[in-house]
Amino acid sequence: MAPTPTPQSHAPQCGRRTPPRPAGPSTEAAMPASLDGELPTRRRNGMRGAGGWSQEPEVPLRAGFPANSPRRNCPEATPPGGSRGCWATGTGVAGGLCAARREHSLAPTSRPGNLASRPPPSLPPLLASQSRCPWHYAHLPRSHDALAPTCFKAKLHRRRGSATPGVAPTWTDRTSPAMGTYTYTYTSRPRPPPCQRRRYRDSLLQPAEEPIRYGNIMYDRRVIRGNTYALQMAPLSGQPDPLEIQRQHQAKRRALARKRAQEQLRPHTPEPVEGRQHVDVQTELYLEEIADRTIEVDMECQTDAFLDRPPTPLFIPAKTGKDVATQILEGELFDFDLEVKPMLEVLVGKTIEQSLLEVMEEEELANLQASQYAYEELRNVELAEVQRLEEQERRHQEEKERRKQQQWEVVHKHNETAQKIAAQVFAQRYLADLLPSVFDSLRDGGYFYDPVQRDIEIGFLPWLMNEVDKTMEYSMVGRAVLDMLIREVVDKRLMMYEHKEDERLSFRPGDRLSGPGAVRDPLVGPEIQGQSTSQSQGPPPDRESLPPLDGRYLEKLSSQERRLLEEEEDEQREMRKSSGKEEPSQ
Amino acid sequence: MGVLCDFAAHIRQWEIDQKPGRGLRRAMPLPDSMFCAQQIHIPPELPDILKQFTKAAIRTQPADVLQWSAGYFSALARGDPLPVKDRIEMPVATQKTDTGLTQGLLKVLHKQCGHKQYVDLADLEQKWKNLCLPVEKFRALLQLDPCGKNMEWMKFLALGCSMLGGSLNSAMKNLCEILTTDPEGGPARIPFETFSYVYRYLSGLDSEIPAADTESYLASLKENISTRKSGLIALSDFFVLKRKF
């Protein structure tokens, strides 16, 4: 039986894989006989030898495992070719325990030389029902304690003697260096936890060394629960009280002994007679494989992740009922006129109704429109009329306004004219004697003057007066000079007389009085004269020069001088008068 | 209802007889034997046709429905304008001249024939009959201005209008209302040339009115409307004017 890959197995695998040993089959062939009773066939595929083990499942396992198989930290060991057995569970473990036994048992029967030759490093791959737990610590035979793998399912990578059935971890060359290098791989299939119930009785020949109960890992005392970092436990293997250990051992041994005793008490089949051998035989029609192992078949199912849910298949109910046939003749079923009647009713009735409604609606709308238009027309006409009237009215108004304006202007003008006339007349009247009065006043004002006369007055007479003044001055000057002369002479004469008089001893004091009196009057006179000169405008300015000389000259002036002055004053007054007259008359 | 059944059957038969590609194109041949009412197939265009027909009939109110229907459908089949009044015309209880001719009918005739200048009298007679108008009146109309096989449509219309109302003015008014493109109720305006042509024609037929009067009247009207750019004369122009006179 060629090994065929079993895709379902997930045996962990460490290390290299080597193709299964071709010697497998031979062992397999040899094995079944002995291993019947003990090794349950747990095959996923049905490839089995009759009642025996078939190594294929395990072998192909090996072959078929890609890298995705989980790696267990298993010491590498190459199980013998054609390893088989319980991969997942610790069948190997038990196998380990039983390994020795098995091996022993097997060795004489089935194992070919290889196994026997070498120390059975590998656990018997044929796993009893007992050993399922891969993690079960088991005493590996001999020197494999150190290597005690947690998993006993290991594949044989190395080509070995195919004697090793079942799963077995492949051991490193430590175990059998003579064999060469092999890697330890561990593959195990997921196995259900072994059931407690055993199909068959345990053979007395192979009592379990200790009751190995498998079960739920959760309830396994050996599994550490809780945090592991704070646990200061005594290591499982040693340390605790040796006393305790001893006591436990004793207890175990006692229990085992008790059990054995009980078993022994149980009635058993009598031993075979000499020369005979008891063999288990099935007598039924169909042979039944006897194995303690429950037939387990692993089925897997997986949906394709990306497939849509297929459509529900059409439910076609089963046909029920009776089939009955009938036949319809022409004209039986259908009468056109009858059938068409309701249709027609609806058709025609609805049509008429609808069209009536529509026509009415349209008519209404059209009427509305028409009336609207008519109204609009009317309105337009009216509007036109109104506009016309408005226009007319406006024009009338304008006309009226204009006329009024005109009229008003006329009246205004009329008024103005009347006013103007009145004003003119009044003005005329008012100003009638304006002119004469004006002329009179002007004439009075001297505006109308005879230019010759004016000229004479303005030009000639002043000049004349000047000349007269001059002349008079000259004469006066002459007189003054004459007077001075006279005075001097008189003075001299006086002095001479006075000398003489003095000599006569002052005969007449009265002259002195006249002298000062004469002096005084001339003093007064010039004052008056000064006043008069200041008053008169016309008098020649030479007069004014006279007063500064008063002091001297006027003292010398006599009454003659005074008289002359007075005359002059009179003349001046007259002149002033005349000039004054002239002046206001100018 | 019996008539209608027959009518429906007729339609059905017609449907069957229809050559494909004409009329009801999608008419499938009826099954020879029908078994249920659902098999009766109503052509999808039928309801619409019926409705239009019914509406036209209601609007036109023909005296003889069948006659008119024949005219209607033949016109429909030919693609001609349909002898349908646009508005329902309440039948006038008393008419001066009991021709049965109304302005609406004239409008229908105008709709049917107005696009050509000359109308074939036979055709016109047929149309006249389709409107359920008495043929004698038709003849009488033609008597007013006898002519050959063809007649100018405008003249016929004018004659028809004169038959409607007694006076020339009312005839002109009717004519305006018939010929105008303005919406109903609005100022019924027509081109002045048309107006003057018809007026001349009618007054020419009427021997009482001297031509000079006609011309002067027309000239005065023309003056009135000369301000308007459109050159259209409206009803108000002459109708109102006449009232003032």
PDB file of N, CA, C and O in Angstrom, chain A residues 330 333-334 336 339-340 343-345 347-348 351-352 354-356 358-359 362-363 366-367 370 373-374 377, chain B residues 1 4-5 8 12 33-37 40 42 46 50-51 54-55 58-59 87-88 183-187:
ATOM      1  N   GLU A 330     -65.439  23.529 -29.402  1.00  0.00           N
ATOM      2  CA  GLU A 330     -65.482  24.876 -29.948  1.00  0.00           C
ATOM      3  C   GLU A 330     -66.728  25.615 -29.522  1.00  0.00           C
ATOM      4  O   GLU A 330     -67.822  25.109 -29.587  1.00  0.00           O
ATOM      5  N   LEU A 333     -66.692  27.548 -24.538  1.00  0.00           N
ATOM      6  CA  LEU A 333     -66.109  28.309 -23.448  1.00  0.00           C
ATOM      7  C   LEU A 333     -66.304  29.802 -23.614  1.00  0.00           C
ATOM      8  O   LEU A 333     -66.393  30.532 -22.650  1.00  0.00           O
ATOM      9  N   PHE A 334     -66.374  30.184 -24.821  1.00  0.00           N
ATOM     10  CA  PHE A 334     -66.200  31.616 -25.027  1.00  0.00           C
ATOM     11  C   PHE A 334     -67.211  32.130 -26.025  1.00  0.00           C
ATOM     12  O   PHE A 334     -67.330  31.638 -27.112  1.00  0.00           O
ATOM     13  N   PHE A 336     -67.921  35.589 -27.749  1.00  0.00           N
ATOM     14  CA  PHE A 336     -67.264  36.892 -27.892  1.00  0.00           C
ATOM     15  C   PHE A 336     -68.164  38.049 -27.481  1.00  0.00           C
ATOM     16  O   PHE A 336     -67.780  38.925 -26.724  1.00  0.00           O
ATOM     17  N   GLU A 339     -68.559  38.262 -23.817  1.00  0.00           N
ATOM     18  CA  GLU A 339     -67.335  38.615 -23.093  1.00  0.00           C
ATOM     19  C   GLU A 339     -66.942  40.058 -23.338  1.00  0.00           C
ATOM     20  O   GLU A 339     -66.370  40.716 -22.493  1.00  0.00           O
ATOM     21  N   VAL A 340     -67.243  40.451 -24.510  1.00  0.00           N
ATOM     22  CA  VAL A 340     -66.744  41.778 -24.859  1.00  0.00           C
ATOM     23  C   VAL A 340     -67.616  42.882 -24.286  1.00  0.00           C
ATOM     24  O   VAL A 340     -67.230  44.046 -24.246  1.00  0.00           O
ATOM     25  N   MET A 343     -66.252  44.927 -21.422  1.00  0.00           N
ATOM     26  CA  MET A 343     -65.130  45.696 -21.936  1.00  0.00           C
ATOM     27  C   MET A 343     -65.615  46.905 -22.699  1.00  0.00           C
ATOM     28  O   MET A 343     -65.147  48.030 -22.521  1.00  0.00           O
ATOM     29  N   LEU A 344     -66.578  46.622 -23.515  1.00  0.00           N
ATOM     30  CA  LEU A 344     -67.118  47.704 -24.310  1.00  0.00           C
ATOM     31  C   LEU A 344     -67.753  48.760 -23.440  1.00  0.00           C
ATOM     32  O   LEU A 344     -67.628  49.948 -23.692  1.00  0.00           O
ATOM     33  N   GLU A 345     -68.456  48.235 -22.460  1.00  0.00           N
ATOM     34  CA  GLU A 345     -69.124  49.197 -21.575  1.00  0.00           C
ATOM     35  C   GLU A 345     -68.120  50.180 -21.018  1.00  0.00           C
ATOM     36  O   GLU A 345     -68.309  51.397 -21.076  1.00  0.00           O
ATOM     37  N   LEU A 347     -65.093  50.716 -22.054  1.00  0.00           N
ATOM     38  CA  LEU A 347     -64.412  51.464 -23.105  1.00  0.00           C
ATOM     39  C   LEU A 347     -65.249  52.640 -23.557  1.00  0.00           C
ATOM     40  O   LEU A 347     -64.846  53.804 -23.494  1.00  0.00           O
ATOM     41  N   VAL A 348     -66.426  52.274 -23.977  1.00  0.00           N
ATOM     42  CA  VAL A 348     -67.251  53.333 -24.562  1.00  0.00           C
ATOM     43  C   VAL A 348     -67.696  54.306 -23.484  1.00  0.00           C
ATOM     44  O   VAL A 348     -67.636  55.532 -23.669  1.00  0.00           O
ATOM     45  N   THR A 351     -64.952  56.344 -22.359  1.00  0.00           N
ATOM     46  CA  THR A 351     -64.549  57.281 -23.407  1.00  0.00           C
ATOM     47  C   THR A 351     -65.490  58.462 -23.456  1.00  0.00           C
ATOM     48  O   THR A 351     -65.067  59.625 -23.477  1.00  0.00           O
ATOM     49  N   ILE A 352     -66.731  58.120 -23.472  1.00  0.00           N
ATOM     50  CA  ILE A 352     -67.700  59.203 -23.577  1.00  0.00           C
ATOM     51  C   ILE A 352     -67.615  60.123 -22.373  1.00  0.00           C
ATOM     52  O   ILE A 352     -67.592  61.367 -22.503  1.00  0.00           O
ATOM     53  N   GLN A 354     -65.210  60.595 -20.353  1.00  0.00           N
ATOM     54  CA  GLN A 354     -63.961  61.357 -20.352  1.00  0.00           C
ATOM     55  C   GLN A 354     -63.987  62.471 -21.378  1.00  0.00           C
ATOM     56  O   GLN A 354     -63.605  63.613 -21.116  1.00  0.00           O
ATOM     57  N   SER A 355     -64.459  62.135 -22.565  1.00  0.00           N
ATOM     58  CA  SER A 355     -64.451  63.154 -23.608  1.00  0.00           C
ATOM     59  C   SER A 355     -65.423  64.268 -23.251  1.00  0.00           C
ATOM     60  O   SER A 355     -65.132  65.446 -23.493  1.00  0.00           O
ATOM     61  N   LEU A 356     -66.514  63.873 -22.662  1.00  0.00           N
ATOM     62  CA  LEU A 356     -67.462  64.911 -22.246  1.00  0.00           C
ATOM     63  C   LEU A 356     -66.817  65.847 -21.244  1.00  0.00           C
ATOM     64  O   LEU A 356     -66.884  67.078 -21.390  1.00  0.00           O
ATOM     65  N   GLU A 358     -63.753  66.366 -20.795  1.00  0.00           N
ATOM     66  CA  GLU A 358     -62.687  67.164 -21.405  1.00  0.00           C
ATOM     67  C   GLU A 358     -63.242  68.283 -22.240  1.00  0.00           C
ATOM     68  O   GLU A 358     -62.747  69.413 -22.203  1.00  0.00           O
ATOM     69  N   VAL A 359     -64.271  67.925 -22.974  1.00  0.00           N
ATOM     70  CA  VAL A 359     -64.851  68.970 -23.824  1.00  0.00           C
ATOM     71  C   VAL A 359     -65.402  70.083 -22.963  1.00  0.00           C
ATOM     72  O   VAL A 359     -65.213  71.271 -23.267  1.00  0.00           O
ATOM     73  N   GLU A 362     -62.549  72.080 -21.700  1.00  0.00           N
ATOM     74  CA  GLU A 362     -61.978  72.930 -22.738  1.00  0.00           C
ATOM     75  C   GLU A 362     -62.897  74.077 -23.069  1.00  0.00           C
ATOM     76  O   GLU A 362     -62.450  75.215 -23.277  1.00  0.00           O
ATOM     77  N   GLU A 363     -64.141  73.713 -23.127  1.00  0.00           N
ATOM     78  CA  GLU A 363     -65.124  74.744 -23.433  1.00  0.00           C
ATOM     79  C   GLU A 363     -65.103  75.852 -22.383  1.00  0.00           C
ATOM     80  O   GLU A 363     -65.104  77.045 -22.710  1.00  0.00           O
ATOM     81  N   ALA A 366     -62.053  77.803 -22.833  1.00  0.00           N
ATOM     82  CA  ALA A 366     -62.134  78.651 -24.020  1.00  0.00           C
ATOM     83  C   ALA A 366     -63.068  79.829 -23.768  1.00  0.00           C
ATOM     84  O   ALA A 366     -62.774  80.957 -24.180  1.00  0.00           O
ATOM     85  N   ASN A 367     -64.160  79.515 -23.102  1.00  0.00           N
ATOM     86  CA  ASN A 367     -65.074  80.598 -22.772  1.00  0.00           C
ATOM     87  C   ASN A 367     -64.404  81.653 -21.931  1.00  0.00           C
ATOM     88  O   ASN A 367     -64.529  82.857 -22.174  1.00  0.00           O
ATOM     89  N   ALA A 370     -62.126  83.547 -24.072  1.00  0.00           N
ATOM     90  CA  ALA A 370     -62.846  84.444 -24.981  1.00  0.00           C
ATOM     91  C   ALA A 370     -63.368  85.648 -24.213  1.00  0.00           C
ATOM     92  O   ALA A 370     -63.232  86.791 -24.668  1.00  0.00           O
ATOM     93  N   TYR A 373     -60.621  87.922 -23.453  1.00  0.00           N
ATOM     94  CA  TYR A 373     -60.203  88.737 -24.587  1.00  0.00           C
ATOM     95  C   TYR A 373     -61.207  89.832 -24.886  1.00  0.00           C
ATOM     96  O   TYR A 373     -60.848  90.976 -25.171  1.00  0.00           O
ATOM     97  N   ALA A 374     -62.483  89.402 -24.846  1.00  0.00           N
ATOM     98  CA  ALA A 374     -63.528  90.393 -25.135  1.00  0.00           C
ATOM     99  C   ALA A 374     -63.448  91.537 -24.148  1.00  0.00           C
ATOM    100  O   ALA A 374     -63.509  92.714 -24.520  1.00  0.00           O
ATOM    101  N   GLU A 377     -60.615  93.642 -24.957  1.00  0.00           N
ATOM    102  CA  GLU A 377     -60.935  94.511 -26.092  1.00  0.00           C
ATOM    103  C   GLU A 377     -61.727  95.716 -25.623  1.00  0.00           C
ATOM    104  O   GLU A 377     -61.407  96.855 -25.952  1.00  0.00           O
TER     105      GLU A 377
ATOM    106  N   MET B   1     -75.830  49.591 -26.763  1.00  0.00           N
ATOM    107  CA  MET B   1     -74.724  48.676 -26.479  1.00  0.00           C
ATOM    108  C   MET B   1     -74.532  47.658 -27.585  1.00  0.00           C
ATOM    109  O   MET B   1     -73.417  47.266 -27.892  1.00  0.00           O
ATOM    110  N   LEU B   4     -72.640  49.054 -30.199  1.00  0.00           N
ATOM    111  CA  LEU B   4     -71.247  49.165 -29.825  1.00  0.00           C
ATOM    112  C   LEU B   4     -70.547  47.822 -29.934  1.00  0.00           C
ATOM    113  O   LEU B   4     -69.385  47.755 -30.308  1.00  0.00           O
ATOM    114  N   CYS B   5     -71.302  46.779 -29.581  1.00  0.00           N
ATOM    115  CA  CYS B   5     -70.702  45.448 -29.750  1.00  0.00           C
ATOM    116  C   CYS B   5     -70.332  45.218 -31.197  1.00  0.00           C
ATOM    117  O   CYS B   5     -69.243  44.763 -31.527  1.00  0.00           O
ATOM    118  N   ALA B   8     -67.445  47.164 -32.037  1.00  0.00           N
ATOM    119  CA  ALA B   8     -66.197  46.569 -31.545  1.00  0.00           C
ATOM    120  C   ALA B   8     -65.820  45.371 -32.405  1.00  0.00           C
ATOM    121  O   ALA B   8     -64.652  45.186 -32.760  1.00  0.00           O
ATOM    122  N   ARG B  12     -62.609  44.839 -34.594  1.00  0.00           N
ATOM    123  CA  ARG B  12     -61.799  43.626 -34.472  1.00  0.00           C
ATOM    124  C   ARG B  12     -61.569  43.022 -35.851  1.00  0.00           C
ATOM    125  O   ARG B  12     -60.452  42.648 -36.201  1.00  0.00           O
ATOM    126  N   SER B  33     -59.686  30.589 -31.817  1.00  0.00           N
ATOM    127  CA  SER B  33     -60.688  30.383 -30.776  1.00  0.00           C
ATOM    128  C   SER B  33     -60.164  30.999 -29.504  1.00  0.00           C
ATOM    129  O   SER B  33     -59.044  30.746 -29.079  1.00  0.00           O
ATOM    130  N   MET B  34     -60.981  31.794 -28.963  1.00  0.00           N
ATOM    131  CA  MET B  34     -60.582  32.424 -27.710  1.00  0.00           C
ATOM    132  C   MET B  34     -61.295  31.737 -26.560  1.00  0.00           C
ATOM    133  O   MET B  34     -62.423  31.276 -26.727  1.00  0.00           O
ATOM    134  N   PHE B  35     -60.657  31.706 -25.477  1.00  0.00           N
ATOM    135  CA  PHE B  35     -61.210  30.923 -24.370  1.00  0.00           C
ATOM    136  C   PHE B  35     -61.586  31.770 -23.170  1.00  0.00           C
ATOM    137  O   PHE B  35     -62.304  31.323 -22.308  1.00  0.00           O
ATOM    138  N   CYS B  36     -61.041  32.939 -23.150  1.00  0.00           N
ATOM    139  CA  CYS B  36     -61.379  33.717 -21.971  1.00  0.00           C
ATOM    140  C   CYS B  36     -61.380  35.191 -22.358  1.00  0.00           C
ATOM    141  O   CYS B  36     -60.879  35.594 -23.405  1.00  0.00           O
ATOM    142  N   ALA B  37     -61.946  35.939 -21.487  1.00  0.00           N
ATOM    143  CA  ALA B  37     -62.064  37.362 -21.790  1.00  0.00           C
ATOM    144  C   ALA B  37     -60.716  38.033 -21.886  1.00  0.00           C
ATOM    145  O   ALA B  37     -60.552  39.033 -22.579  1.00  0.00           O
ATOM    146  N   ILE B  40     -59.121  38.726 -25.235  1.00  0.00           N
ATOM    147  CA  ILE B  40     -59.586  39.792 -26.111  1.00  0.00           C
ATOM    148  C   ILE B  40     -58.561  40.909 -26.041  1.00  0.00           C
ATOM    149  O   ILE B  40     -58.275  41.460 -24.988  1.00  0.00           O
ATOM    150  N   ILE B  42     -57.510  44.536 -26.980  1.00  0.00           N
ATOM    151  CA  ILE B  42     -57.962  45.853 -27.443  1.00  0.00           C
ATOM    152  C   ILE B  42     -56.759  46.581 -28.002  1.00  0.00           C
ATOM    153  O   ILE B  42     -55.770  46.746 -27.299  1.00  0.00           O
ATOM    154  N   LEU B  46     -56.898  52.388 -29.869  1.00  0.00           N
ATOM    155  CA  LEU B  46     -58.347  52.536 -29.979  1.00  0.00           C
ATOM    156  C   LEU B  46     -58.932  53.524 -28.981  1.00  0.00           C
ATOM    157  O   LEU B  46     -59.715  54.376 -29.372  1.00  0.00           O
ATOM    158  N   LEU B  50     -61.079  56.800 -30.096  1.00  0.00           N
ATOM    159  CA  LEU B  50     -62.474  56.912 -29.680  1.00  0.00           C
ATOM    160  C   LEU B  50     -62.707  58.206 -28.936  1.00  0.00           C
ATOM    161  O   LEU B  50     -63.703  58.894 -29.138  1.00  0.00           O
ATOM    162  N   LYS B  51     -61.737  58.501 -28.101  1.00  0.00           N
ATOM    163  CA  LYS B  51     -61.912  59.706 -27.300  1.00  0.00           C
ATOM    164  C   LYS B  51     -61.923  60.940 -28.183  1.00  0.00           C
ATOM    165  O   LYS B  51     -62.757  61.825 -28.054  1.00  0.00           O
ATOM    166  N   THR B  54     -65.105  61.117 -30.013  1.00  0.00           N
ATOM    167  CA  THR B  54     -66.232  61.503 -29.155  1.00  0.00           C
ATOM    168  C   THR B  54     -66.210  62.998 -28.862  1.00  0.00           C
ATOM    169  O   THR B  54     -67.229  63.677 -28.916  1.00  0.00           O
ATOM    170  N   LYS B  55     -65.039  63.469 -28.580  1.00  0.00           N
ATOM    171  CA  LYS B  55     -64.932  64.891 -28.290  1.00  0.00           C
ATOM    172  C   LYS B  55     -65.316  65.725 -29.487  1.00  0.00           C
ATOM    173  O   LYS B  55     -66.038  66.722 -29.373  1.00  0.00           O
ATOM    174  N   ILE B  58     -68.987  65.670 -29.818  1.00  0.00           N
ATOM    175  CA  ILE B  58     -69.672  66.503 -28.831  1.00  0.00           C
ATOM    176  C   ILE B  58     -69.556  67.963 -29.203  1.00  0.00           C
ATOM    177  O   ILE B  58     -70.502  68.746 -29.067  1.00  0.00           O
ATOM    178  N   ARG B  59     -68.382  68.311 -29.694  1.00  0.00           N
ATOM    179  CA  ARG B  59     -68.191  69.724 -30.029  1.00  0.00           C
ATOM    180  C   ARG B  59     -68.985  70.128 -31.248  1.00  0.00           C
ATOM    181  O   ARG B  59     -69.497  71.223 -31.338  1.00  0.00           O
ATOM    182  N   ARG B  87     -65.053  75.153 -31.061  1.00  0.00           N
ATOM    183  CA  ARG B  87     -65.773  75.441 -29.828  1.00  0.00           C
ATOM    184  C   ARG B  87     -67.186  74.946 -30.000  1.00  0.00           C
ATOM    185  O   ARG B  87     -67.736  74.966 -31.092  1.00  0.00           O
ATOM    186  N   ILE B  88     -67.744  74.556 -28.884  1.00  0.00           N
ATOM    187  CA  ILE B  88     -69.161  74.184 -28.949  1.00  0.00           C
ATOM    188  C   ILE B  88     -69.968  75.427 -29.282  1.00  0.00           C
ATOM    189  O   ILE B  88     -69.766  76.492 -28.704  1.00  0.00           O
ATOM    190  N   PRO B 183     -57.053  85.518 -30.987  1.00  0.00           N
ATOM    191  CA  PRO B 183     -57.850  84.622 -30.140  1.00  0.00           C
ATOM    192  C   PRO B 183     -59.292  85.111 -30.032  1.00  0.00           C
ATOM    193  O   PRO B 183     -59.584  86.292 -30.206  1.00  0.00           O
ATOM    194  N   GLU B 184     -60.113  84.149 -29.714  1.00  0.00           N
ATOM    195  CA  GLU B 184     -61.530  84.471 -29.715  1.00  0.00           C
ATOM    196  C   GLU B 184     -61.850  85.528 -28.670  1.00  0.00           C
ATOM    197  O   GLU B 184     -61.396  85.465 -27.532  1.00  0.00           O
ATOM    198  N   GLY B 185     -62.627  86.473 -29.085  1.00  0.00           N
ATOM    199  CA  GLY B 185     -62.971  87.539 -28.164  1.00  0.00           C
ATOM    200  C   GLY B 185     -62.056  88.724 -28.303  1.00  0.00           C
ATOM    201  O   GLY B 185     -62.396  89.840 -27.945  1.00  0.00           O
ATOM    202  N   GLY B 186     -60.909  88.477 -28.865  1.00  0.00           N
ATOM    203  CA  GLY B 186     -59.976  89.586 -29.028  1.00  0.00           C
ATOM    204  C   GLY B 186     -60.337  90.409 -30.248  1.00  0.00           C
ATOM    205  O   GLY B 186     -61.369  90.175 -30.904  1.00  0.00           O
ATOM    206  N   PRO B 187     -59.496  91.343 -30.551  1.00  0.00           N
ATOM    207  CA  PRO B 187     -59.799  92.159 -31.722  1.00  0.00           C
ATOM    208  C   PRO B 187     -59.652  91.308 -32.977  1.00  0.00           C
ATOM    209  O   PRO B 187     -58.565  90.846 -33.287  1.00  0.00           O
TER     210      PRO B 187
END
